[in-house]
XYZ file of C-alpha atoms in Angstrom:
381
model
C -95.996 -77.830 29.653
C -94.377 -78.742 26.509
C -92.945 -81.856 25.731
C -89.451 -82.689 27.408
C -88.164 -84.609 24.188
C -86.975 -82.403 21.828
C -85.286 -79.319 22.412
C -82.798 -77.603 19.311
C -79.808 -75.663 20.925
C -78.813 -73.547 17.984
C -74.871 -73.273 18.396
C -72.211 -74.685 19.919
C -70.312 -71.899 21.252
C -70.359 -70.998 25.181
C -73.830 -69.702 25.496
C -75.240 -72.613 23.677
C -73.512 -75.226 25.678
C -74.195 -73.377 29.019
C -77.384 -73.232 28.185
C -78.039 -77.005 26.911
C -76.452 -78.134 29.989
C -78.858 -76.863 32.444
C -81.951 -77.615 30.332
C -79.886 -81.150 30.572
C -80.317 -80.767 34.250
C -84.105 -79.582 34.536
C -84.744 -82.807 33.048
C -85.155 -81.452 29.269
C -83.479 -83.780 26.203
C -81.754 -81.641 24.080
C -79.926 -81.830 20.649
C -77.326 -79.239 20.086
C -77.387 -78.027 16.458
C -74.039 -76.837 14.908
C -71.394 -77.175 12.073
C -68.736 -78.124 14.323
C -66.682 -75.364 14.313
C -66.025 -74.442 17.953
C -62.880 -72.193 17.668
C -63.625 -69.798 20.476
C -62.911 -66.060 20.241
C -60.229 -66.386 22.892
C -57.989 -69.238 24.755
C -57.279 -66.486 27.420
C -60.545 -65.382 28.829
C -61.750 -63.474 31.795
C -64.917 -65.594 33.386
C -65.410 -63.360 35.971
C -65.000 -59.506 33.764
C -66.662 -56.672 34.431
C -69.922 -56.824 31.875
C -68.660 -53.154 30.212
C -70.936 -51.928 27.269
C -73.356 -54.807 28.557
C -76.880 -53.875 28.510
C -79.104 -56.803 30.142
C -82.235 -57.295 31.423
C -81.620 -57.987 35.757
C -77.757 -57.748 35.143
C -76.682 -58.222 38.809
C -78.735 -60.909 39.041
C -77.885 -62.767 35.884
C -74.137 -61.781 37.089
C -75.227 -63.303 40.599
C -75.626 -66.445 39.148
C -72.632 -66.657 36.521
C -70.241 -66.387 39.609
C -72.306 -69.175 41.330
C -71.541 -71.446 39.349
C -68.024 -70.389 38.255
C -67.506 -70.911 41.989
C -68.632 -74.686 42.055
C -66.530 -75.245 38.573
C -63.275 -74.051 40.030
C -63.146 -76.520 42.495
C -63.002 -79.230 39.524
C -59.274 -79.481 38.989
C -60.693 -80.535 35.296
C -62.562 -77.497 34.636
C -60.004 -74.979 33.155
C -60.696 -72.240 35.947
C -58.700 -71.036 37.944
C -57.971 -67.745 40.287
C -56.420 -64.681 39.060
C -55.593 -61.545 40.630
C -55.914 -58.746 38.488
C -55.626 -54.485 39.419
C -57.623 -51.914 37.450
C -55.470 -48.965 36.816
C -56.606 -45.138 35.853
C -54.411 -42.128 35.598
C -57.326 -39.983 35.576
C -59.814 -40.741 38.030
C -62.685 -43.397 37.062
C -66.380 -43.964 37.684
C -67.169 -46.541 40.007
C -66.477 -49.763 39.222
C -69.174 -51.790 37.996
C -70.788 -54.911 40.392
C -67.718 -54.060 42.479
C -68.953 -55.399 45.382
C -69.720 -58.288 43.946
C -65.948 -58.922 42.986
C -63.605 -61.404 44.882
C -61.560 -59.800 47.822
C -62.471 -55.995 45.881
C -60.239 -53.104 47.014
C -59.543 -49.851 45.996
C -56.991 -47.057 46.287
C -55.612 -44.331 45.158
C -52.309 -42.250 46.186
C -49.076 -41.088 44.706
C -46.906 -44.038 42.691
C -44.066 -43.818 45.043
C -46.765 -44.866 47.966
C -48.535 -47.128 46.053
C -45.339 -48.718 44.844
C -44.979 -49.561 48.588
C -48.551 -50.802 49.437
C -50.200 -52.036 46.548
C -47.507 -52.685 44.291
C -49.772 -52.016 40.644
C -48.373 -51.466 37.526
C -47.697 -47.567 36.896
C -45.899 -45.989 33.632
C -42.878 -44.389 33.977
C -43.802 -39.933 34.335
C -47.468 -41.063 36.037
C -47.555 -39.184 39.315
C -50.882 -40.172 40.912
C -52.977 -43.357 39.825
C -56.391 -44.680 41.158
C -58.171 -48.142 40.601
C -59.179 -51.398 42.338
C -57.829 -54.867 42.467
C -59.749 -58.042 43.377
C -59.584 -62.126 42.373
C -61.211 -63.166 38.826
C -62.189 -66.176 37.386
C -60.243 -67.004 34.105
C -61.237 -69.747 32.262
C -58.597 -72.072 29.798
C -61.251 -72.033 27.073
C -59.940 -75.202 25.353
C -59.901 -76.987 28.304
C -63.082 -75.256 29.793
C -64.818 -76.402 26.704
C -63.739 -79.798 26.917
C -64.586 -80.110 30.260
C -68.255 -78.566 29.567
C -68.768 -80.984 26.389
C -68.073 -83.684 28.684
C -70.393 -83.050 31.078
C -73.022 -82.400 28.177
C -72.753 -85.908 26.940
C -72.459 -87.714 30.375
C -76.231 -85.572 30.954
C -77.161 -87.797 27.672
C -77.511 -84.400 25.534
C -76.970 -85.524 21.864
C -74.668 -82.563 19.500
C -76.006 -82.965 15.654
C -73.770 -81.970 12.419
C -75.982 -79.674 10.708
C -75.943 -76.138 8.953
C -78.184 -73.609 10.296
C -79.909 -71.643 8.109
C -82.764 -69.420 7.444
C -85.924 -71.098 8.196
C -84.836 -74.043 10.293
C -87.692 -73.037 12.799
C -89.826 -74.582 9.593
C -87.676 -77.650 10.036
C -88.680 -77.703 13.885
C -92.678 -78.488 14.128
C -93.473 -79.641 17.597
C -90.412 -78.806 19.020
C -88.836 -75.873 21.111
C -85.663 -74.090 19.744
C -82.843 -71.775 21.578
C -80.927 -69.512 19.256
C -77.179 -69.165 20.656
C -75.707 -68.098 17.257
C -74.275 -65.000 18.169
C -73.747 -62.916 15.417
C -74.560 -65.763 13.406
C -78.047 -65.405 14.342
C -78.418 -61.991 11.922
C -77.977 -64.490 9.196
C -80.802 -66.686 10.552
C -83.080 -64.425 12.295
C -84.949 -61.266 11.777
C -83.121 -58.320 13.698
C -83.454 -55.019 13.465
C -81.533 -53.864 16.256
C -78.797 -51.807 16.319
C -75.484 -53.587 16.626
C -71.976 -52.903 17.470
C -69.375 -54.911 16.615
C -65.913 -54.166 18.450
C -62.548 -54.977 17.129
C -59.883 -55.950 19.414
C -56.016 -56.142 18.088
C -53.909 -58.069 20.949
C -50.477 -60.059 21.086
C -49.482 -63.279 21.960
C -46.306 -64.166 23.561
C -45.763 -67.923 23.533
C -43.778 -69.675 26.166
C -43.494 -66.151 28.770
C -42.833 -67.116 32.485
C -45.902 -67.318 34.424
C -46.138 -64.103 36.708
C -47.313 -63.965 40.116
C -47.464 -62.252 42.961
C -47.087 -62.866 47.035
C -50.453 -65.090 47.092
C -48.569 -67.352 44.574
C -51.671 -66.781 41.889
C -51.058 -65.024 38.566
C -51.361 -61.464 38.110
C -53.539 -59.217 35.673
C -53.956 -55.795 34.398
C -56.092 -53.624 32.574
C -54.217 -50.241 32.524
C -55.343 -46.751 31.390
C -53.049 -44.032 30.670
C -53.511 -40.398 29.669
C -55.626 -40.152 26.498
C -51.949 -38.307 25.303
C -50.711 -41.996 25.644
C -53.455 -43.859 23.779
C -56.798 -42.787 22.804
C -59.824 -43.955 20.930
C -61.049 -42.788 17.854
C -63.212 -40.285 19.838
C -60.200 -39.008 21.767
C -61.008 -40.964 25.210
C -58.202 -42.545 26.767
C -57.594 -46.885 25.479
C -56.244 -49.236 27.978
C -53.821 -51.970 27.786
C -53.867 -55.268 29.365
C -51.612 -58.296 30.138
C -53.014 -61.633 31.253
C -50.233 -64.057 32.262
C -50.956 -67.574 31.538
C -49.068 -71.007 31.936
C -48.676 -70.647 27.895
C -47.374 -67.379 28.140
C -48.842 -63.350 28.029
C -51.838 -61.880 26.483
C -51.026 -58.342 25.396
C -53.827 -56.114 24.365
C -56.234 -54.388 23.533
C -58.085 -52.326 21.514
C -62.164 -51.713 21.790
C -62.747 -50.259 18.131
C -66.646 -49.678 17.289
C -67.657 -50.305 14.111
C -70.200 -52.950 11.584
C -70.033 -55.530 9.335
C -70.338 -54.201 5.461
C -72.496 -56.363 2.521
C -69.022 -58.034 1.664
C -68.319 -59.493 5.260
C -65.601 -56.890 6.336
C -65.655 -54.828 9.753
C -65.709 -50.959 9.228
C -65.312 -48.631 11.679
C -63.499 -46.557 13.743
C -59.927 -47.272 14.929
C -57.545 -45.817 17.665
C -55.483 -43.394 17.072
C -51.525 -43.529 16.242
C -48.842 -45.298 15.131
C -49.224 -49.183 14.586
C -46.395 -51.832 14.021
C -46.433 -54.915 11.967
C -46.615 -58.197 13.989
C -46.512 -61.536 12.854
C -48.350 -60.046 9.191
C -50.718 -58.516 11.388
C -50.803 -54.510 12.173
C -50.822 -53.476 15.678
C -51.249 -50.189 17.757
C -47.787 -49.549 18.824
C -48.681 -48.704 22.269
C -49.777 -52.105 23.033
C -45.998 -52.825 22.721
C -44.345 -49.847 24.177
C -46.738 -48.992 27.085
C -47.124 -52.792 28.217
C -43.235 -53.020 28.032
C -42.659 -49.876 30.126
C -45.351 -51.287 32.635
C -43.685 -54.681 32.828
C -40.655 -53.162 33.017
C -41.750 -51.075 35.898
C -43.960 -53.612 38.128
C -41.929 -57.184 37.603
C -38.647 -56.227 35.216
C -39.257 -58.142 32.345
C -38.104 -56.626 29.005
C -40.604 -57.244 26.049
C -37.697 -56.483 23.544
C -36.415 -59.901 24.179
C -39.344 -62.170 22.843
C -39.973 -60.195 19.728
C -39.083 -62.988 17.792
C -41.936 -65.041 19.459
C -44.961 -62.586 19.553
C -47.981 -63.757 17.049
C -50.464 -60.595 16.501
C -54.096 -61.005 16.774
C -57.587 -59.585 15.682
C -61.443 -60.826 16.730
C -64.590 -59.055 16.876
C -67.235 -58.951 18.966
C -70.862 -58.334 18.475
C -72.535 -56.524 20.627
C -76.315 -56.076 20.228
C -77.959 -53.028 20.534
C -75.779 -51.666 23.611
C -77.906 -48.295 24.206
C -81.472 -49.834 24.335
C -82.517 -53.409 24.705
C -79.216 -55.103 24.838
C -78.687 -58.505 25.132
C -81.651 -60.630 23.552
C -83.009 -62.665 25.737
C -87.070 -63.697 24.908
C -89.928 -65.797 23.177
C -90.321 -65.457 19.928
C -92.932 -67.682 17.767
C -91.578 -68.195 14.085
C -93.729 -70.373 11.908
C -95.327 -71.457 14.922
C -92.626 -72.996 17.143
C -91.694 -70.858 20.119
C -87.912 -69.821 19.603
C -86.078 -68.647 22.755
C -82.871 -66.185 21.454
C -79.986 -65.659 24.027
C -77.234 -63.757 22.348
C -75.540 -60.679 21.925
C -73.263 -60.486 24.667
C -70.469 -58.770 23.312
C -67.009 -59.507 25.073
C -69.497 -60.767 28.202
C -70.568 -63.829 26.666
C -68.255 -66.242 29.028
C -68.735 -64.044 31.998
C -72.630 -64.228 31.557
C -73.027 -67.589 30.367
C -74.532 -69.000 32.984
C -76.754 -66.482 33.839
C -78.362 -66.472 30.674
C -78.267 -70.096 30.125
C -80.962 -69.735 33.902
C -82.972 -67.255 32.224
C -83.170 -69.330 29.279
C -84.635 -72.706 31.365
C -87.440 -70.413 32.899
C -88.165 -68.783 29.752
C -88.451 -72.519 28.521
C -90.410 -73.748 31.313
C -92.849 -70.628 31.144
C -91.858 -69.521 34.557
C -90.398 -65.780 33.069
C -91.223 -64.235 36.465
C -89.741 -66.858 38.752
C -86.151 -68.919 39.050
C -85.670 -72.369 38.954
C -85.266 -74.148 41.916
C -83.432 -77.160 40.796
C -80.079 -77.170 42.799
C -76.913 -77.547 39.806
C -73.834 -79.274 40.726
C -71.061 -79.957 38.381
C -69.473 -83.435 37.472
């Protein structure tokens, strides 16, 4: 076995925290390595998403063990998660729903509007007839708080968070040690990868200081809702959703999933939705993510978005999704310069949702037990 002293956690983001924590707890001392920049992609983040475009080694499994522990978390008042409800809305019919049965309370239906206006009350556009989808309870996570609340717990398990740079060859800076690369998409800068990758852009808005919304369980209410490709398409012609997240800080309106790369002078290229877009806050928008949400809200709770113009920021982000079609997710040994390096990254917009999955894989990968799971019960502070 190797040496429980010394362990470099390469990043400070979710999946390196996640997984520092429980090497933490199967009695490993860890440093995490990072610059100290910890802005996280999103304040307003599903914990309990469906993994879409997520290709992973034992996925339900990994997925298994994510809600586990999101589970014991949300009964910490300090953690940052709470319960959503959140309904999944098609005007075409959809493929099954991923790990559906795996979801909180998960129903589905399907029916005219005017039925399911009566029963179970989802968001519909104005001229959609018929509709089909799902609705169950999600985990969402308050990321700044979440990560607060996970840093804390770090340090109380005595792991130790060092100021440092990573950069190419810092497994030669690492003799006798073992390291775990969480860098993300950082880890192309670090790393040798010759994977594919696919780096989505999402464009959402912000609306500061929007009433909370919820429904007859007194929990806040989601959507992800997908119109007629007529509507809003993809580059490809495939019908976009929308979605609205309400939060105690106000509404998340998005999104757009735009594939594309980085080029050699840092910029994403690719391939954006189609039509119109509208300038807000300096930043350029599809236009449906303002005009379909509105006539949803309208339609499902009566709340105008033409009235908090004035306060909507716009918002862009990418995430990096490795090698989607084929190996997916990395998650493996590797010996560099002769110090075994563990890589867990490439999650895409899954990282939060599979963080602790991953971060389980990584502690038998570490222990050398790749075939079996740890028995070590976790329990949060």
């Amino acid at each position: 076995m190797q040496d429980k002293s010394d362990i470099w956690i390469l990043g400070g983001g979710i999946s390196g925290l996640s997984t520092a924590i429980l090497l933490q707890q199967a009695g490993y001392k860890t440093s995490i390595l990072s610059d100290l920049n910890f802005d996280v992609p999103t304040n307003y983040a599903m914990a309990s998403a469906y993994p879409h475009n997520l290709k992973i080694e034992n996925l339900e499994q990994i997925d298994e063990d994510s809600q586990n522990m999101f589970a014991v978390l949300a009964q910490n008042a300090r953690s940052g998660l709470v319960i959503h409800r959140i309904y999944e809305v098609f005007e075409q019919e959809p493929e099954a729903a991923p790990l559906g049965d795996k979801r909180m309370q998960f129903q589905t239906f399907d029916g005219p509007v005017e039925k399911l206006k009566m029963t179970i009350k989802p968001p519909y556009r104005t001229g959609a007839n018929y509709l089909y989808g799902y609705t169950f309870k999600t985990y969402f996570a308050d990321m700044p708080v979440y990560m607060d609340f996970l840093w804390n717990w770090y340090e109380a398990l005595g792991g130790l968070l060092v100021h440092k740079k990573v950069t190419p060859g810092i497994t030669k800076e690492a003799s006798g040690k073992i390291v775990v690369n969480c860098l993300g998409i950082g880890s192309l800068k670090v790393f040798e990868d010759n994977s594919p990758l696919n780096v989505m852009r999402g464009k959402q808005v912000l609306v500061p200081k929007a009433p909370l919304i919820t429904g007859a369980e007194n929990i806040a209410m989601a959507y992800n809702y997908t119109p007629s490709a007529e509507v809003f398409s993809r580059f490809d012609g495939n019908p976009e959703y929308v979605h609205f997240f309400s939060r105690n800080d106000g509404w998340l309106l998005g999104q757009t999933r735009e594939p594309g790369s980085i080029d050699q002078a840092g910029k994403w290229v690719g391939q954006s939705v189609k039509g119109d877009e509208v300038m807000v806050g300096g930043i350029s928008i599809p236009e449906p993510i303002l005009s379909l949400n509105n006539d949803l809200l309208k339609n499902w709770v009566g709340y105008d978005l033409k009235s908090k113009q004035a306060q909507m920021q716009g918002r862009v982000g990418l995430r990096y999704y490795r090698d989607a079609q084929n190996t997916g997710v990395r998650l493996e040994v590797e010996n560099i310069d002769g110090v075994a390096c563990v890589h867990n990254y490439g999650h895409g917009g899954s990282g939060i949702t599979m963080s602790w999955g991953c971060a389980r894989r990584c502690v038998d990968l570490v222990n050398g037990l790749s075939d079996k799971k740890i028995s070590k019960q976790l329990s949060a502070v």
